[in-house]
Short mmCIF file of C-alpha atoms and ligand atoms in Angstrom, two decimals:
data_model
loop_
_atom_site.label_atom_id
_atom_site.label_comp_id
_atom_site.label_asym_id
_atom_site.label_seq_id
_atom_site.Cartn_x
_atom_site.Cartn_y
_atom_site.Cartn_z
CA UNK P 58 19.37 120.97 -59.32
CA UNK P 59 20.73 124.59 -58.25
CA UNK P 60 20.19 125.53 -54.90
CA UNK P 61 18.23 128.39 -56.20
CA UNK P 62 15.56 126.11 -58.11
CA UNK P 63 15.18 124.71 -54.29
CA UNK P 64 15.13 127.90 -52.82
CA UNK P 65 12.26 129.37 -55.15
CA UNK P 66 10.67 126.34 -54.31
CA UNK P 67 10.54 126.54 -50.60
CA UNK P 68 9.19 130.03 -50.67
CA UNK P 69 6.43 129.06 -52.95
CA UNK P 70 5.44 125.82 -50.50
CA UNK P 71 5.14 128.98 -47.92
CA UNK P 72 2.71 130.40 -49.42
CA UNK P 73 0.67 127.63 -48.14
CA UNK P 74 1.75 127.52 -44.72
CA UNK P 75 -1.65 127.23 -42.10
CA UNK P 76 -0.29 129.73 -39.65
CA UNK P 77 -3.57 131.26 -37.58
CA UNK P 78 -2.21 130.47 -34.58
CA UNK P 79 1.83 131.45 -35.02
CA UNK P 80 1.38 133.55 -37.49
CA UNK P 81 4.75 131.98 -38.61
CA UNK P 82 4.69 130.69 -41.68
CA UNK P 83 7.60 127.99 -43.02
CA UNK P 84 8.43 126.94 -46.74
CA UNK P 85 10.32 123.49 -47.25
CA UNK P 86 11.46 121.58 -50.52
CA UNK P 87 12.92 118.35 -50.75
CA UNK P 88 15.48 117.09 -53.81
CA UNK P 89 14.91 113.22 -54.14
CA UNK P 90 17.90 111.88 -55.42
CA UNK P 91 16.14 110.96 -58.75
CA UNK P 92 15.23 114.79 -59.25
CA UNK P 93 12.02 114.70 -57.56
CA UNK P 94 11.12 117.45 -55.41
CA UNK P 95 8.65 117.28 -52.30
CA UNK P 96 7.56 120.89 -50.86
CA UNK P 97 6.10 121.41 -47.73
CA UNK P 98 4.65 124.17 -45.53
CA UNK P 99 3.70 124.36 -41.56
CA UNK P 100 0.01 123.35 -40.71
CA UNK P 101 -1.38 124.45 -37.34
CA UNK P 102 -4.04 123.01 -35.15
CA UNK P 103 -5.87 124.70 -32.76
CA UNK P 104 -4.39 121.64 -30.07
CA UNK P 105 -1.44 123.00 -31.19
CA UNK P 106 0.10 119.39 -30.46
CA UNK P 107 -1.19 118.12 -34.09
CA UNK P 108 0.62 120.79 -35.49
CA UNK P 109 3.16 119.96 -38.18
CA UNK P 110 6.25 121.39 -39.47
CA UNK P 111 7.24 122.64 -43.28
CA UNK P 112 10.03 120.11 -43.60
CA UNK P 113 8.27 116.87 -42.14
CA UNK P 114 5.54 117.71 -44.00
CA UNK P 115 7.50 117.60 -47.37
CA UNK P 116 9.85 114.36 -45.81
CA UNK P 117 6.19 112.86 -44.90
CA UNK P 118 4.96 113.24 -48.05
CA UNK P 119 7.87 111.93 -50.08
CA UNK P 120 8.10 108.97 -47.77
CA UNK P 121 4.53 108.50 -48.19
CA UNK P 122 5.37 108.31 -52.62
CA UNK P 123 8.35 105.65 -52.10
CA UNK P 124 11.16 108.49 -51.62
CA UNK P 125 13.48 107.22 -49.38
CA UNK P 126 16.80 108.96 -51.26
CA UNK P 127 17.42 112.68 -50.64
CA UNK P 128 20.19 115.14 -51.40
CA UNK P 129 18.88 118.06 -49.89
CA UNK P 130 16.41 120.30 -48.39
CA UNK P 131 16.18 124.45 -48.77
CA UNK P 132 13.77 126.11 -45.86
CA UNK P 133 12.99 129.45 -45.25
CA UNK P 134 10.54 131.07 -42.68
CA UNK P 135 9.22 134.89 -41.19
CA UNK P 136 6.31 135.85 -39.73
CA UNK P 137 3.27 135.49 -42.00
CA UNK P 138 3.04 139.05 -42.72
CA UNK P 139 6.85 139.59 -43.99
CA UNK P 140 9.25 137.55 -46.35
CA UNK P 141 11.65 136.02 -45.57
CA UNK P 142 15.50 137.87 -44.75
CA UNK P 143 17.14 135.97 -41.82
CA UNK P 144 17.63 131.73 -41.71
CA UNK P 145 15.01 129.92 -40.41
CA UNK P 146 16.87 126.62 -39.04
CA UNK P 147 15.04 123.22 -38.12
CA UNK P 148 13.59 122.68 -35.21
CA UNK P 149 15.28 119.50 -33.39
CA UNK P 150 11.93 117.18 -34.09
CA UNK P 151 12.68 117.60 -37.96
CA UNK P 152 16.41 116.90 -37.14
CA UNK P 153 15.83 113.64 -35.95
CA UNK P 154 13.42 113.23 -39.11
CA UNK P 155 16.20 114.06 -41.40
CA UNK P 156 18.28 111.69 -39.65
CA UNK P 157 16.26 108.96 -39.92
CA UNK P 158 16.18 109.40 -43.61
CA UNK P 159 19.39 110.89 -44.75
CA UNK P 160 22.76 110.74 -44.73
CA UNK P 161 25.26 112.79 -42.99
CA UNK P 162 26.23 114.82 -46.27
CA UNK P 163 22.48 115.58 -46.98
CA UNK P 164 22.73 119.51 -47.54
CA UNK P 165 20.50 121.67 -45.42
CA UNK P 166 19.95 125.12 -47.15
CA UNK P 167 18.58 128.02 -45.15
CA UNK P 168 17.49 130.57 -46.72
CA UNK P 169 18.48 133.95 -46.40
CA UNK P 170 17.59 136.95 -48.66
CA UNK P 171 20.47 139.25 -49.67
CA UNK P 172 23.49 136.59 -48.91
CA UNK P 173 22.55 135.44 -45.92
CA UNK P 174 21.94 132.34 -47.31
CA UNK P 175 23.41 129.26 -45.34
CA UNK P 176 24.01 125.96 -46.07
CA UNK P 177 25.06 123.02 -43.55
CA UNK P 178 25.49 119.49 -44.11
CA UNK P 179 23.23 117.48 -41.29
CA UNK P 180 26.09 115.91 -39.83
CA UNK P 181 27.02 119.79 -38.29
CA UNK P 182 23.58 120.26 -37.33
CA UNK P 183 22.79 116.77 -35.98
CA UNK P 184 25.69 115.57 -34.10
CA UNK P 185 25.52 112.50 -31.72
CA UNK P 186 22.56 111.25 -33.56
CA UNK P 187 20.54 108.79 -32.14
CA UNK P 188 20.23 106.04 -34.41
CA UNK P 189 19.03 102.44 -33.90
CA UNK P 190 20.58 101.57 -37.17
CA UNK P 191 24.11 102.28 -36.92
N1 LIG V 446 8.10 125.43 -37.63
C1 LIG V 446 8.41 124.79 -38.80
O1 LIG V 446 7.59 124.68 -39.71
N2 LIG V 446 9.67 124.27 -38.92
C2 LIG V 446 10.62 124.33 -37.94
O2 LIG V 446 11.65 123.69 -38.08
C3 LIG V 446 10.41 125.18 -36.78
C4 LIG V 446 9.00 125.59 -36.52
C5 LIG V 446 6.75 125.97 -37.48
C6 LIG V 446 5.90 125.28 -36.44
C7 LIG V 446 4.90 126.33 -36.09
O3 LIG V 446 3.82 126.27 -36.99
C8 LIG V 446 5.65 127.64 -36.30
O4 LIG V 446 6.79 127.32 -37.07
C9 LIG V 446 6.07 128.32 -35.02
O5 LIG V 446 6.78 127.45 -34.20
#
């Protein structure tokens, strides 16, 4: 799949994003390495605590289906009340998600409009991992 399928993905999934609180609203989408695609958005919770990020909510989800094989993720965030322009990286909670899950080639694609789009594999932005596995 192109990394702009992905992209236009991951701004749709924003649309969704439950933001009342942030007002910051994240897109996510997922490539399974059978072609599937999980999308995600950022739900809030008045706790705050509860709250959930765009891209564990789209790993949680594909998880959740059997998906345990991904290739890569696009992202993109801006306040609520703009689109997108500048990268939105993860947070270092949905690092260690994608770590869990991935390997270190999975492709990370931030989103940014007018070629500011970045993408990183997750062994640049996860380095030292912590991994019971290995
Ligand atoms: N957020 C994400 O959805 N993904 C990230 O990687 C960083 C932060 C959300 C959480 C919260 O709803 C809002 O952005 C502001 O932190």
């Amino acid at each position: 799949m192109r990394d702009s399928t992905l992209i236009k993905k991951c701004l749709e999934a924003r649309k969704s994003a439950y933001v009342p609180y942030s007002h910051f609203a994240v897109g996510a989408a997922l490539l399974c390495a059978d072609g599937k695609v999980y999308t995600g958005c950022n739900i809030e919770n008045a706790s705050f605590s509860p709250t959930v990020c765009a891209e564990r909510t789209a790993f949680f989800k594909a998880v959740s289906e059997g998906h345990k094989d991904f290739e890569a993720i696009a992202i993109c965030g801006a306040p609520d009340s703009e689109e997108p322009t500048v990268i939105c990286p993860p947070c270092g909670v949905c690092r260690q998600v994608m770590q869990e899950f991935c390997r270190p080639d999975f492709r990370v694609i931030l989103y940014g409009s007018e070629g500011r789009t970045k993408v990183y594999t997750l062994s640049e932005i996860m380095p030292l991992r912590f991994d019971l596995m290995d």
